[in-house]
């Protein structure tokens, strides 16, 4: 088994999947690299791929209002999944993904996998369970980064 196959089959998001599913996922996987400052994808862009970060750092950012700088929601590194918008309508990225340190990742074809999930609901259910864990992490990160949660209002307001 090659490095790419081992990395995918042992990753928490795919570990324990039926070998046929793993083979199908691995077949469409490729190694990619990104330089510091590069935007992997932008918020609201069409989501067609997702990534397993092998090394490096990627910041998930969002702009709350046009007149403000983006805020960092979460920093992703080795072993993290980047991108889940491909799995849910309207199939768009939810954040900007900006490279903070040179990054190596495995690129996976979300469109292909979504089609396979529609054809095989067992696969769809397995991936949905695994990706909802990632979504929970991101939602928690957004909650912790929400600047309004730190504003103290008096009871008279």
mmCIF file of C-alpha atoms in Angstrom:
data_model
loop_
_atom_site.group_PDB
_atom_site.id
_atom_site.type_symbol
_atom_site.label_atom_id
_atom_site.label_comp_id
_atom_site.label_asym_id
_atom_site.label_seq_id
_atom_site.Cartn_x
_atom_site.Cartn_y
_atom_site.Cartn_z
ATOM 1 C CA UNK A 1 0.000 0.000 0.000
ATOM 2 C CA UNK A 2 1.418 3.415 -1.006
ATOM 3 C CA UNK A 3 1.795 6.484 1.187
ATOM 4 C CA UNK A 4 -1.351 8.148 -0.194
ATOM 5 C CA UNK A 5 -3.447 5.011 0.299
ATOM 6 C CA UNK A 6 -2.156 4.516 3.840
ATOM 7 C CA UNK A 7 -2.761 8.138 4.805
ATOM 8 C CA UNK A 8 -6.349 8.110 3.545
ATOM 9 C CA UNK A 9 -7.295 4.684 4.905
ATOM 10 C CA UNK A 10 -5.897 5.531 8.368
ATOM 11 C CA UNK A 11 -7.377 9.029 8.558
ATOM 12 C CA UNK A 12 -10.166 9.398 11.143
ATOM 13 C CA UNK A 13 -12.587 10.517 8.455
ATOM 14 C CA UNK A 14 -12.159 7.338 6.405
ATOM 15 C CA UNK A 15 -10.840 4.747 8.836
ATOM 16 C CA UNK A 16 -13.062 1.687 8.930
ATOM 17 C CA UNK A 17 -14.814 2.393 5.638
ATOM 18 C CA UNK A 18 -15.457 -0.579 3.396
ATOM 19 C CA UNK A 19 -12.405 -1.249 1.214
ATOM 20 C CA UNK A 20 -14.447 -0.703 -1.968
ATOM 21 C CA UNK A 21 -15.298 2.818 -0.775
ATOM 22 C CA UNK A 22 -11.681 3.485 0.178
ATOM 23 C CA UNK A 23 -10.438 2.306 -3.230
ATOM 24 C CA UNK A 24 -12.924 4.614 -4.958
ATOM 25 C CA UNK A 25 -11.878 7.611 -2.820
ATOM 26 C CA UNK A 26 -8.156 6.904 -3.269
ATOM 27 C CA UNK A 27 -8.546 6.581 -7.041
ATOM 28 C CA UNK A 28 -9.577 10.260 -7.278
ATOM 29 C CA UNK A 29 -7.043 11.563 -4.707
ATOM 30 C CA UNK A 30 -3.911 13.534 -5.527
ATOM 31 C CA UNK A 31 -1.122 15.310 -3.685
ATOM 32 C CA UNK A 32 -1.120 19.123 -3.855
ATOM 33 C CA UNK A 33 0.959 21.913 -2.362
ATOM 34 C CA UNK A 34 0.229 25.549 -1.552
ATOM 35 C CA UNK A 35 2.510 28.484 -0.801
ATOM 36 C CA UNK A 36 2.232 30.937 2.080
ATOM 37 C CA UNK A 37 -0.385 33.603 1.340
ATOM 38 C CA UNK A 38 -2.182 31.499 -1.273
ATOM 39 C CA UNK A 39 -5.974 31.369 -1.139
ATOM 40 C CA UNK A 40 -7.055 27.731 -1.522
ATOM 41 C CA UNK A 41 -10.687 28.747 -1.834
ATOM 42 C CA UNK A 42 -12.799 31.771 -1.027
ATOM 43 C CA UNK A 43 -15.985 32.111 0.975
ATOM 44 C CA UNK A 44 -19.060 31.463 -1.201
ATOM 45 C CA UNK A 45 -17.019 29.956 -4.040
ATOM 46 C CA UNK A 46 -18.331 26.741 -5.531
ATOM 47 C CA UNK A 47 -17.104 23.836 -3.376
ATOM 48 C CA UNK A 48 -15.884 20.946 -5.482
ATOM 49 C CA UNK A 49 -12.906 19.602 -3.564
ATOM 50 C CA UNK A 50 -11.755 19.006 -0.041
ATOM 51 C CA UNK A 51 -8.355 18.376 1.445
ATOM 52 C CA UNK A 52 -6.559 16.417 4.117
ATOM 53 C CA UNK A 53 -3.700 18.567 5.355
ATOM 54 C CA UNK A 54 -0.491 16.575 5.632
ATOM 55 C CA UNK A 55 1.744 19.413 6.796
ATOM 56 C CA UNK A 56 1.532 23.187 6.989
ATOM 57 C CA UNK A 57 -1.046 25.598 8.356
ATOM 58 C CA UNK A 58 -4.232 26.965 6.789
ATOM 59 C CA UNK A 59 -6.344 29.709 8.350
ATOM 60 C CA UNK A 60 -10.116 29.610 8.008
ATOM 61 C CA UNK A 61 -11.231 33.227 7.800
ATOM 62 C CA UNK A 62 -14.444 35.159 7.373
ATOM 63 C CA UNK A 63 -15.301 38.798 6.866
ATOM 64 C CA UNK A 64 -18.137 39.924 9.100
ATOM 65 C CA UNK A 65 -18.627 43.301 7.389
ATOM 66 C CA UNK A 66 -17.007 44.769 4.284
ATOM 67 C CA UNK A 67 -15.318 47.572 6.252
ATOM 68 C CA UNK A 68 -13.489 45.207 8.614
ATOM 69 C CA UNK A 69 -10.517 42.904 8.266
ATOM 70 C CA UNK A 70 -11.290 39.173 8.143
ATOM 71 C CA UNK A 71 -11.247 37.269 11.415
ATOM 72 C CA UNK A 72 -9.594 33.906 11.794
ATOM 73 C CA UNK A 73 -12.079 31.232 12.803
ATOM 74 C CA UNK A 74 -9.693 28.322 13.112
ATOM 75 C CA UNK A 75 -6.158 27.302 12.202
ATOM 76 C CA UNK A 76 -5.911 23.898 10.529
ATOM 77 C CA UNK A 77 -2.835 21.705 10.437
ATOM 78 C CA UNK A 78 -1.647 18.152 10.035
ATOM 79 C CA UNK A 79 -4.491 15.638 9.797
ATOM 80 C CA UNK A 80 -7.265 18.240 9.558
ATOM 81 C CA UNK A 81 -9.936 18.195 6.873
ATOM 82 C CA UNK A 82 -10.330 21.402 4.889
ATOM 83 C CA UNK A 83 -13.666 21.923 3.152
ATOM 84 C CA UNK A 84 -17.052 20.321 3.562
ATOM 85 C CA UNK A 85 -19.266 22.596 1.458
ATOM 86 C CA UNK A 86 -19.244 20.054 -1.386
ATOM 87 C CA UNK A 87 -21.467 17.760 0.695
ATOM 88 C CA UNK A 88 -24.426 20.115 1.301
ATOM 89 C CA UNK A 89 -26.481 22.466 -0.869
ATOM 90 C CA UNK A 90 -25.781 25.141 -2.013
ATOM 91 C CA UNK A 91 -22.335 23.485 -2.413
ATOM 92 C CA UNK A 92 -20.316 26.585 -1.539
ATOM 93 C CA UNK A 93 -17.330 27.256 0.701
ATOM 94 C CA UNK A 94 -18.274 28.673 4.095
ATOM 95 C CA UNK A 95 -14.958 30.422 4.805
ATOM 96 C CA UNK A 96 -11.823 31.654 3.080
ATOM 97 C CA UNK A 97 -8.978 29.140 3.330
ATOM 98 C CA UNK A 98 -5.674 31.043 3.385
ATOM 99 C CA UNK A 99 -2.273 29.366 3.616
ATOM 100 C CA UNK A 100 -0.270 30.575 6.620
ATOM 101 C CA UNK A 101 2.712 28.231 6.186
ATOM 102 C CA UNK A 102 3.681 26.137 3.144
ATOM 103 C CA UNK A 103 1.161 23.331 3.008
ATOM 104 C CA UNK A 104 1.114 19.824 1.580
ATOM 105 C CA UNK A 105 -2.288 18.181 1.306
ATOM 106 C CA UNK A 106 -4.241 15.414 -0.339
ATOM 107 C CA UNK A 107 -6.907 16.767 -2.672
ATOM 108 C CA UNK A 108 -10.134 14.775 -2.919
ATOM 109 C CA UNK A 109 -12.882 15.150 -5.500
ATOM 110 C CA UNK A 110 -16.014 16.220 -3.634
ATOM 111 C CA UNK A 111 -18.213 16.290 -6.747
ATOM 112 C CA UNK A 112 -17.316 12.701 -7.583
ATOM 113 C CA UNK A 113 -17.893 11.603 -3.996
ATOM 114 C CA UNK A 114 -21.232 13.412 -3.779
ATOM 115 C CA UNK A 115 -22.412 11.581 -6.901
ATOM 116 C CA UNK A 116 -21.338 8.270 -5.337
ATOM 117 C CA UNK A 117 -23.174 9.166 -2.095
ATOM 118 C CA UNK A 118 -26.363 9.791 -4.091
ATOM 119 C CA UNK A 119 -25.963 6.395 -5.779
ATOM 120 C CA UNK A 120 -25.058 4.542 -2.584
ATOM 121 C CA UNK A 121 -26.841 5.844 0.495
ATOM 122 C CA UNK A 122 -24.786 3.625 2.798
ATOM 123 C CA UNK A 123 -21.676 5.505 1.704
ATOM 124 C CA UNK A 124 -23.537 8.802 2.027
ATOM 125 C CA UNK A 125 -24.619 7.995 5.566
ATOM 126 C CA UNK A 126 -21.110 6.951 6.599
ATOM 127 C CA UNK A 127 -19.563 10.132 5.231
ATOM 128 C CA UNK A 128 -22.328 12.295 6.685
ATOM 129 C CA UNK A 129 -21.643 10.913 10.165
ATOM 130 C CA UNK A 130 -17.945 11.613 9.780
ATOM 131 C CA UNK A 131 -18.281 15.091 8.299
ATOM 132 C CA UNK A 132 -20.810 16.255 10.877
ATOM 133 C CA UNK A 133 -18.022 15.866 13.441
ATOM 134 C CA UNK A 134 -15.938 18.329 11.397
ATOM 135 C CA UNK A 135 -18.893 20.694 11.136
ATOM 136 C CA UNK A 136 -19.362 20.611 14.914
ATOM 137 C CA UNK A 137 -15.717 21.602 15.370
ATOM 138 C CA UNK A 138 -16.068 24.531 12.960
ATOM 139 C CA UNK A 139 -19.299 25.739 14.532
ATOM 140 C CA UNK A 140 -17.680 25.664 17.956
ATOM 141 C CA UNK A 141 -14.719 27.636 16.580
ATOM 142 C CA UNK A 142 -17.090 30.244 15.094
ATOM 143 C CA UNK A 143 -18.909 30.549 18.404
ATOM 144 C CA UNK A 144 -15.642 31.131 20.244
ATOM 145 C CA UNK A 145 -14.494 33.715 17.682
ATOM 146 C CA UNK A 146 -17.768 35.643 17.578
ATOM 147 C CA UNK A 147 -16.857 39.106 18.873
ATOM 148 C CA UNK A 148 -20.433 39.780 20.005
ATOM 149 C CA UNK A 149 -20.188 37.098 22.667
ATOM 150 C CA UNK A 150 -17.667 39.277 24.511
ATOM 151 C CA UNK A 151 -19.814 42.427 24.510
ATOM 152 C CA UNK A 152 -21.319 43.083 27.925
ATOM 153 C CA UNK A 153 -24.674 44.780 27.889
ATOM 154 C CA UNK A 154 -26.322 46.273 30.898
ATOM 155 C CA UNK A 155 -29.628 44.818 31.997
ATOM 156 C CA UNK A 156 -31.347 48.132 31.283
ATOM 157 C CA UNK A 157 -30.657 47.919 27.534
#
